[in-house]
Structures are given as structure tokens and as C-alpha cells.
Short mmCIF file of C-alpha atoms in Angstrom, two decimals:
data_model
loop_
_atom_site.label_atom_id
_atom_site.label_comp_id
_atom_site.label_asym_id
_atom_site.label_seq_id
_atom_site.Cartn_x
_atom_site.Cartn_y
_atom_site.Cartn_z
CA ILE A 1 0.00 -0.43 -0.67
CA ARG A 2 1.62 3.46 -0.61
CA LEU A 3 -0.31 6.53 0.05
CA ASN A 4 0.82 9.98 -0.56
CA LEU A 5 -0.39 12.88 0.58
CA SER A 6 -1.02 16.66 -0.68
CA GLN A 7 0.89 19.30 -0.51
CA ALA A 8 -1.14 20.70 2.27
CA GLY A 9 -2.02 17.43 4.14
CA SER A 10 2.20 16.95 4.31
CA VAL A 11 2.27 20.56 6.16
CA GLN A 12 -0.56 19.38 9.15
CA SER A 13 1.56 16.11 9.07
CA GLY A 14 4.53 17.90 9.80
CA GLN A 15 3.11 20.60 12.03
CA ALA A 16 1.48 17.66 14.36
CA SER A 17 5.02 15.88 14.59
CA LYS A 18 6.57 18.95 15.51
CA ASN A 19 4.14 20.09 18.37
CA GLN A 20 4.12 16.18 19.36
CA ASP A 21 6.21 17.10 22.90
CA ILE A 22 3.73 20.36 23.42
CA ASP A 23 0.97 17.21 23.21
CA ASP A 24 2.38 15.13 25.11
CA SER A 25 2.63 17.44 27.94
CA ASP A 26 -0.10 16.91 30.49
CA LEU A 27 -1.03 20.48 30.35
CA PRO A 28 -4.85 21.77 29.93
CA ASP A 29 -5.48 21.34 26.52
CA ASN A 30 -6.61 24.70 26.21
CA ILE A 31 -2.81 25.70 26.96
CA LYS A 32 -1.74 23.24 24.75
CA ASN A 33 -3.54 24.97 22.01
CA THR A 34 -2.30 28.50 22.79
CA LEU A 35 1.24 26.86 22.92
CA LYS A 36 0.53 25.51 19.22
CA MET A 37 -0.45 28.82 17.94
CA ILE A 38 2.30 30.57 19.49
CA ARG A 39 4.97 28.47 17.62
CA GLN A 40 3.54 28.67 14.67
CA LEU A 41 3.28 32.22 14.63
CA ARG A 42 6.71 32.65 16.01
CA ALA A 43 7.18 30.37 12.72
CA GLU A 44 5.62 32.80 10.07
CA LEU A 45 7.40 35.63 11.24
CA ALA A 46 10.46 34.11 11.12
CA ALA A 47 10.04 33.07 7.45
CA ARG A 48 8.53 36.63 6.92
CA GLN A 49 11.62 37.99 8.39
CA ALA A 50 14.01 36.02 6.06
CA GLU A 51 11.58 36.99 3.52
CA LEU A 52 12.63 40.44 4.23
CA ASP A 53 16.15 40.11 4.70
CA ALA A 54 16.04 38.69 1.09
CA ILE A 55 14.13 41.74 -0.37
CA LEU A 56 16.40 44.83 1.38
CA ALA A 57 19.53 42.25 0.54
CA ARG A 58 19.11 43.59 -3.31
CA PRO A 59 19.67 46.62 -5.39
CA PRO A 60 16.88 49.10 -4.80
CA SER A 61 13.96 50.16 -6.41
CA SER A 62 10.12 50.92 -6.20
CA ASP A 63 9.20 47.09 -6.04
CA SER A 64 11.79 46.09 -3.63
CA GLN A 65 10.50 49.02 -1.82
CA ARG A 66 6.76 47.84 -2.25
CA GLU A 67 7.47 44.19 -0.85
CA ALA A 68 10.11 45.07 1.68
CA ASN A 69 6.95 47.27 3.30
CA ALA A 70 4.09 44.98 2.47
CA VAL A 71 6.53 42.51 4.73
CA SER A 72 6.92 44.41 7.68
CA THR A 73 3.18 45.20 7.90
CA GLU A 74 3.11 41.25 7.84
CA ILE A 75 5.57 41.01 10.52
CA ALA A 76 3.77 44.25 12.87
CA SER A 77 0.48 42.27 12.74
CA LEU A 78 2.29 38.96 13.55
CA GLN A 79 4.17 40.45 16.22
CA GLY A 80 0.54 41.49 17.27
CA ALA A 81 -0.90 38.40 17.41
CA ILE A 82 2.67 37.05 19.24
CA SER A 83 1.62 39.68 22.01
CA SER A 84 -2.20 38.81 22.10
CA ALA A 85 -1.70 35.54 22.58
CA ASN A 86 1.08 35.37 24.72
CA ALA A 87 -1.50 37.53 26.45
CA SER A 88 -4.42 34.95 26.31
CA LEU A 89 -1.26 32.18 27.83
CA VAL A 90 -0.46 34.26 31.02
CA SER A 91 -4.48 34.55 31.70
CA GLN A 92 -5.10 31.16 30.81
CA MET A 93 -2.44 30.40 33.56
CA ARG A 94 -3.19 31.74 36.18
CA LYS A 95 -7.05 31.06 35.79
CA GLN A 96 -5.60 27.08 36.38
CA ASP A 97 -4.04 25.65 39.25
CA LEU A 98 -0.95 24.68 36.92
CA SER A 99 1.91 22.51 39.18
CA SER A 100 4.75 23.77 39.81
CA GLU A 101 6.45 20.74 37.03
CA GLN A 102 3.49 22.04 34.68
CA LEU A 103 4.68 26.52 35.42
CA LEU A 104 7.82 24.97 34.11
CA SER A 105 7.10 22.97 30.67
CA VAL A 106 5.09 26.07 29.58
CA ALA A 107 8.45 28.16 30.49
CA THR A 108 10.44 25.28 27.97
CA PHE A 109 7.70 25.77 25.36
CA ILE A 110 7.98 29.31 25.74
CA ALA A 111 11.85 29.41 25.62
CA GLY A 112 12.51 26.73 22.78
#
């Protein structure tokens, strides 16, 4: 039997394995979901930053300036989303009665 995944399926499969450490933790589901969202937003931010760096490395032109402005706007939006997700995570953690081990897990996922 041979199974071929579409590109979207492959990406989702890759995301699932990237988040296996979070899924395997003993954290509440809402905190797990927020941690996964933060991880995804950070990955998108890193990709957009790399894209901006590549644009800025090219010789200046009006097209590259427009592209840089658009990517900079996306970066700012992603940074705002990460800030909101972090605030949501803190709020969720305050509402939960997390053990010190769980708090350490959250800190490890945020740092990594």
C-alpha cells in the first residue's frame, strides 16, 4: 500500500509532529492549543523576517521597496498576534491551578 499526501496534508502532518512534545505534556488542552499557536506564529514571523532580509539584500528599486513595506506590515501584524497569544496564555495560566512541573513545561515551550 502506498500513501501520497498532498502538500497541505504534508504540512499538517509536519506540524503535528513538531507539536508532539506539547501534545505529550500534561498541560490543559487550552494551554496546549495556545502554545501551538504561539509556535506557529513564531515560525511565520521567522519566515517573513527572512523574506524581508532577502528583499533588503537586493539592489534598491520601487518594487523592492513596496515588497519590503508589505512584508514589514505582515511582520508587525505577526508580532501583535504573538503578543496577544502570550497575554492569553498568561491569563489561562492564572485561571488554571498548574503544578510547578506544568509551569516549568510552559516556560520550556515558550523558550524553545
